[in-house]
PQR file with spaces between the fields and no chain letter, atoms N, CA, C, O and H, PARSE charges and radii, in Angstrom:
ATOM       1  N    MET     1     -10.128    3.095    5.576 -0.4000 1.5000
ATOM       2  CA   MET     1      -9.584    2.008    4.560 -0.0000 2.0000
ATOM       3  C    MET     1     -10.468    0.872    4.868  0.5500 1.7000
ATOM       4  O    MET     1     -10.349    0.446    6.017 -0.5500 1.4000
ATOM       5  N    PRO     2     -11.474    0.177    3.985 -0.5600 1.5000
ATOM       6  CA   PRO     2     -12.117   -1.034    3.949  0.2800 2.0000
ATOM       7  C    PRO     2     -11.010   -2.032    3.626  0.5500 1.7000
ATOM       8  O    PRO     2     -10.723   -2.930    4.418 -0.5500 1.4000
ATOM       9  N    ASN     3     -10.397   -1.871    2.465 -0.4000 1.5000
ATOM      10  CA   ASN     3      -9.293   -2.920    2.314 -0.0000 2.0000
ATOM      11  C    ASN     3      -7.803   -2.421    2.366  0.5500 1.7000
ATOM      12  O    ASN     3      -7.126   -2.306    1.344 -0.5500 1.4000
ATOM      13  H    ASN     3     -10.631   -1.142    1.821  0.4000 1.0000
ATOM      14  N    ALA     4      -7.427   -2.187    3.390 -0.4000 1.5000
ATOM      15  CA   ALA     4      -5.734   -1.932    3.641 -0.0000 2.0000
ATOM      16  C    ALA     4      -5.043   -2.984    3.178  0.5500 1.7000
ATOM      17  O    ALA     4      -3.925   -2.598    2.837 -0.5500 1.4000
ATOM      18  H    ALA     4      -7.977   -2.280    4.220  0.4000 1.0000
ATOM      19  N    LEU     5      -5.193   -4.165    3.002 -0.4000 1.5000
ATOM      20  CA   LEU     5      -4.242   -5.382    2.500 -0.0000 2.0000
ATOM      21  C    LEU     5      -4.132   -4.722    1.243  0.5500 1.7000
ATOM      22  O    LEU     5      -3.292   -3.917    0.842 -0.5500 1.4000
ATOM      23  H    LEU     5      -6.101   -4.479    3.279  0.4000 1.0000
ATOM      24  N    GLY     6      -5.076   -5.182    0.728 -0.4000 1.5000
ATOM      25  CA   GLY     6      -5.232   -4.630   -1.083 -0.0000 2.0000
ATOM      26  C    GLY     6      -5.151   -3.570   -1.559  0.5500 1.7000
ATOM      27  O    GLY     6      -4.899   -3.326   -2.739 -0.5500 1.4000
ATOM      28  H    GLY     6      -5.758   -5.836    1.053  0.4000 1.0000
ATOM      29  N    ASP     7      -5.372   -2.752   -0.634 -0.4000 1.5000
ATOM      30  CA   ASP     7      -5.147   -1.219   -1.297 -0.0000 2.0000
ATOM      31  C    ASP     7      -3.266   -0.995   -1.115  0.5500 1.7000
ATOM      32  O    ASP     7      -2.597   -0.527   -2.036 -0.5500 1.4000
ATOM      33  H    ASP     7      -5.577   -2.951    0.325  0.4000 1.0000
ATOM      34  N    SER     8      -2.749   -1.362    0.022 -0.4000 1.5000
ATOM      35  CA   SER     8      -1.492   -1.377    0.288 -0.0000 2.0000
ATOM      36  C    SER     8      -0.711   -2.246   -0.621  0.5500 1.7000
ATOM      37  O    SER     8       0.341   -1.782   -1.061 -0.5500 1.4000
ATOM      38  H    SER     8      -3.293   -1.742    0.770  0.4000 1.0000
ATOM      39  N    GLU     9      -1.053   -3.380   -0.950 -0.4000 1.5000
ATOM      40  CA   GLU     9      -0.459   -4.175   -2.132 -0.0000 2.0000
ATOM      41  C    GLU     9      -0.380   -3.870   -3.193  0.5500 1.7000
ATOM      42  O    GLU     9       0.603   -4.182   -3.865 -0.5500 1.4000
ATOM      43  H    GLU     9      -1.908   -3.757   -0.593  0.4000 1.0000
ATOM      44  N    ASN    10      -1.381   -3.169   -3.672 -0.4000 1.5000
ATOM      45  CA   ASN    10      -1.588   -2.681   -5.243 -0.0000 2.0000
ATOM      46  C    ASN    10      -0.768   -1.491   -5.225  0.5500 1.7000
ATOM      47  O    ASN    10      -0.013   -1.243   -6.164 -0.5500 1.4000
ATOM      48  H    ASN    10      -2.179   -2.915   -3.126  0.4000 1.0000
ATOM      49  N    TYR    11      -0.894   -0.547   -3.958 -0.4000 1.5000
ATOM      50  CA   TYR    11      -0.132    0.736   -3.905 -0.0000 2.0000
ATOM      51  C    TYR    11       1.519    0.605   -4.288  0.5500 1.7000
ATOM      52  O    TYR    11       2.207    1.227   -5.097 -0.5500 1.4000
ATOM      53  H    TYR    11      -1.508   -0.748   -3.194  0.4000 1.0000
ATOM      54  N    VAL    12       1.887   -0.660   -3.190 -0.4000 1.5000
ATOM      55  CA   VAL    12       3.408   -0.875   -3.549 -0.0000 2.0000
ATOM      56  C    VAL    12       3.654   -1.470   -4.851  0.5500 1.7000
ATOM      57  O    VAL    12       4.688   -1.135   -5.429 -0.5500 1.4000
ATOM      58  H    VAL    12       1.328   -1.166   -2.533  0.4000 1.0000
ATOM      59  N    MET    13       2.982   -2.180   -5.325 -0.4000 1.5000
ATOM      60  CA   MET    13       3.128   -2.880   -6.793 -0.0000 2.0000
ATOM      61  C    MET    13       3.326   -1.450   -7.749  0.5500 1.7000
ATOM      62  O    MET    13       4.271   -1.190   -8.493 -0.5500 1.4000
ATOM      63  H    MET    13       2.142   -2.452   -4.855  0.4000 1.0000
ATOM      64  N    ALA    14       2.138   -0.645   -7.472 -0.4000 1.5000
ATOM      65  CA   ALA    14       2.255    0.675   -8.540 -0.0000 2.0000
ATOM      66  C    ALA    14       3.454    1.666   -7.937  0.5500 1.7000
ATOM      67  O    ALA    14       4.353    2.074   -8.673 -0.5500 1.4000
ATOM      68  H    ALA    14       1.370   -0.857   -6.867  0.4000 1.0000
ATOM      69  N    ASN    15       3.398    1.921   -6.898 -0.4000 1.5000
ATOM      70  CA   ASN    15       4.910    2.675   -6.422 -0.0000 2.0000
ATOM      71  C    ASN    15       5.489    2.224   -5.047  0.5500 1.7000
ATOM      72  O    ASN    15       5.141    2.500   -3.899 -0.5500 1.4000
ATOM      73  H    ASN    15       2.668    1.590   -6.300  0.4000 1.0000
ATOM      74  N    PRO    16       6.616    1.338   -5.605 -0.5600 1.5000
ATOM      75  CA   PRO    16       7.458    0.715   -4.492  0.2800 2.0000
ATOM      76  C    PRO    16       8.298    1.677   -3.873  0.5500 1.7000
ATOM      77  O    PRO    16       8.754    1.453   -2.752 -0.5500 1.4000
ATOM      78  N    MET    17       8.525    2.627   -4.430 -0.4000 1.5000
ATOM      79  CA   MET    17       9.469    3.522   -3.881 -0.0000 2.0000
ATOM      80  C    MET    17       8.793    4.773   -2.897  0.5500 1.7000
ATOM      81  O    MET    17       9.392    5.618   -2.232 -0.5500 1.4000
ATOM      82  H    MET    17       8.155    2.808   -5.341  0.4000 1.0000
ATOM      83  N    GLN    18       7.219    4.543   -3.077 -0.4000 1.5000
ATOM      84  CA   GLN    18       6.679    5.503   -2.528 -0.0000 2.0000
ATOM      85  C    GLN    18       5.611    4.929   -1.544  0.5500 1.7000
ATOM      86  O    GLN    18       4.435    5.274   -1.660 -0.5500 1.4000
ATOM      87  H    GLN    18       6.732    3.856   -3.617  0.4000 1.0000
ATOM      88  N    THR    19       6.015    4.053   -0.575 -0.4000 1.5000
ATOM      89  CA   THR    19       5.053    3.139    0.243 -0.0000 2.0000
ATOM      90  C    THR    19       4.399    4.024    1.521  0.5500 1.7000
ATOM      91  O    THR    19       5.118    4.845    2.090 -0.5500 1.4000
ATOM      92  H    THR    19       6.970    3.772   -0.482  0.4000 1.0000
ATOM      93  N    PRO    20       3.176    3.846    1.892 -0.5600 1.5000
ATOM      94  CA   PRO    20       2.908    4.768    2.777  0.2800 2.0000
ATOM      95  C    PRO    20       3.190    3.911    4.301  0.5500 1.7000
ATOM      96  O    PRO    20       3.345    2.690    4.319 -0.5500 1.4000
ATOM      97  N    PRO    21       3.218    4.589    5.287 -0.5600 1.5000
ATOM      98  CA   PRO    21       3.522    4.043    6.531  0.2800 2.0000
ATOM      99  C    PRO    21       2.612    3.217    7.088  0.5500 1.7000
ATOM     100  O    PRO    21       2.916    2.541    8.071 -0.5500 1.4000
ATOM     101  N    ALA    22       1.148    3.157    6.425 -0.4000 1.5000
ATOM     102  CA   ALA    22      -0.160    2.627    7.059 -0.0000 2.0000
ATOM     103  C    ALA    22       0.503    0.644    7.020  0.5500 1.7000
ATOM     104  O    ALA    22       0.251   -0.227    7.852 -0.5500 1.4000
ATOM     105  H    ALA    22       0.900    3.706    5.626  0.4000 1.0000
ATOM     106  N    ILE    23       1.204    0.547    5.969 -0.4000 1.5000
ATOM     107  CA   ILE    23       1.595   -0.853    5.320 -0.0000 2.0000
ATOM     108  C    ILE    23       2.648   -1.380    6.437  0.5500 1.7000
ATOM     109  O    ILE    23       2.609   -2.586    6.681 -0.5500 1.4000
ATOM     110  H    ILE    23       1.408    1.255    5.292  0.4000 1.0000
ATOM     111  N    TYR    24       3.514   -0.640    7.082 -0.4000 1.5000
ATOM     112  CA   TYR    24       4.177   -1.305    7.938 -0.0000 2.0000
ATOM     113  C    TYR    24       3.223   -0.821    9.515  0.5500 1.7000
ATOM     114  O    TYR    24       3.566   -1.274   10.607 -0.5500 1.4000
ATOM     115  H    TYR    24       3.546    0.339    6.884  0.4000 1.0000
């Protein structure tokens, strides 16, 4: 994951209900 923060933020915005544990 080269851009974990960017990816996580985009993922959360796209699917806030389905957030991966990597963010936490």
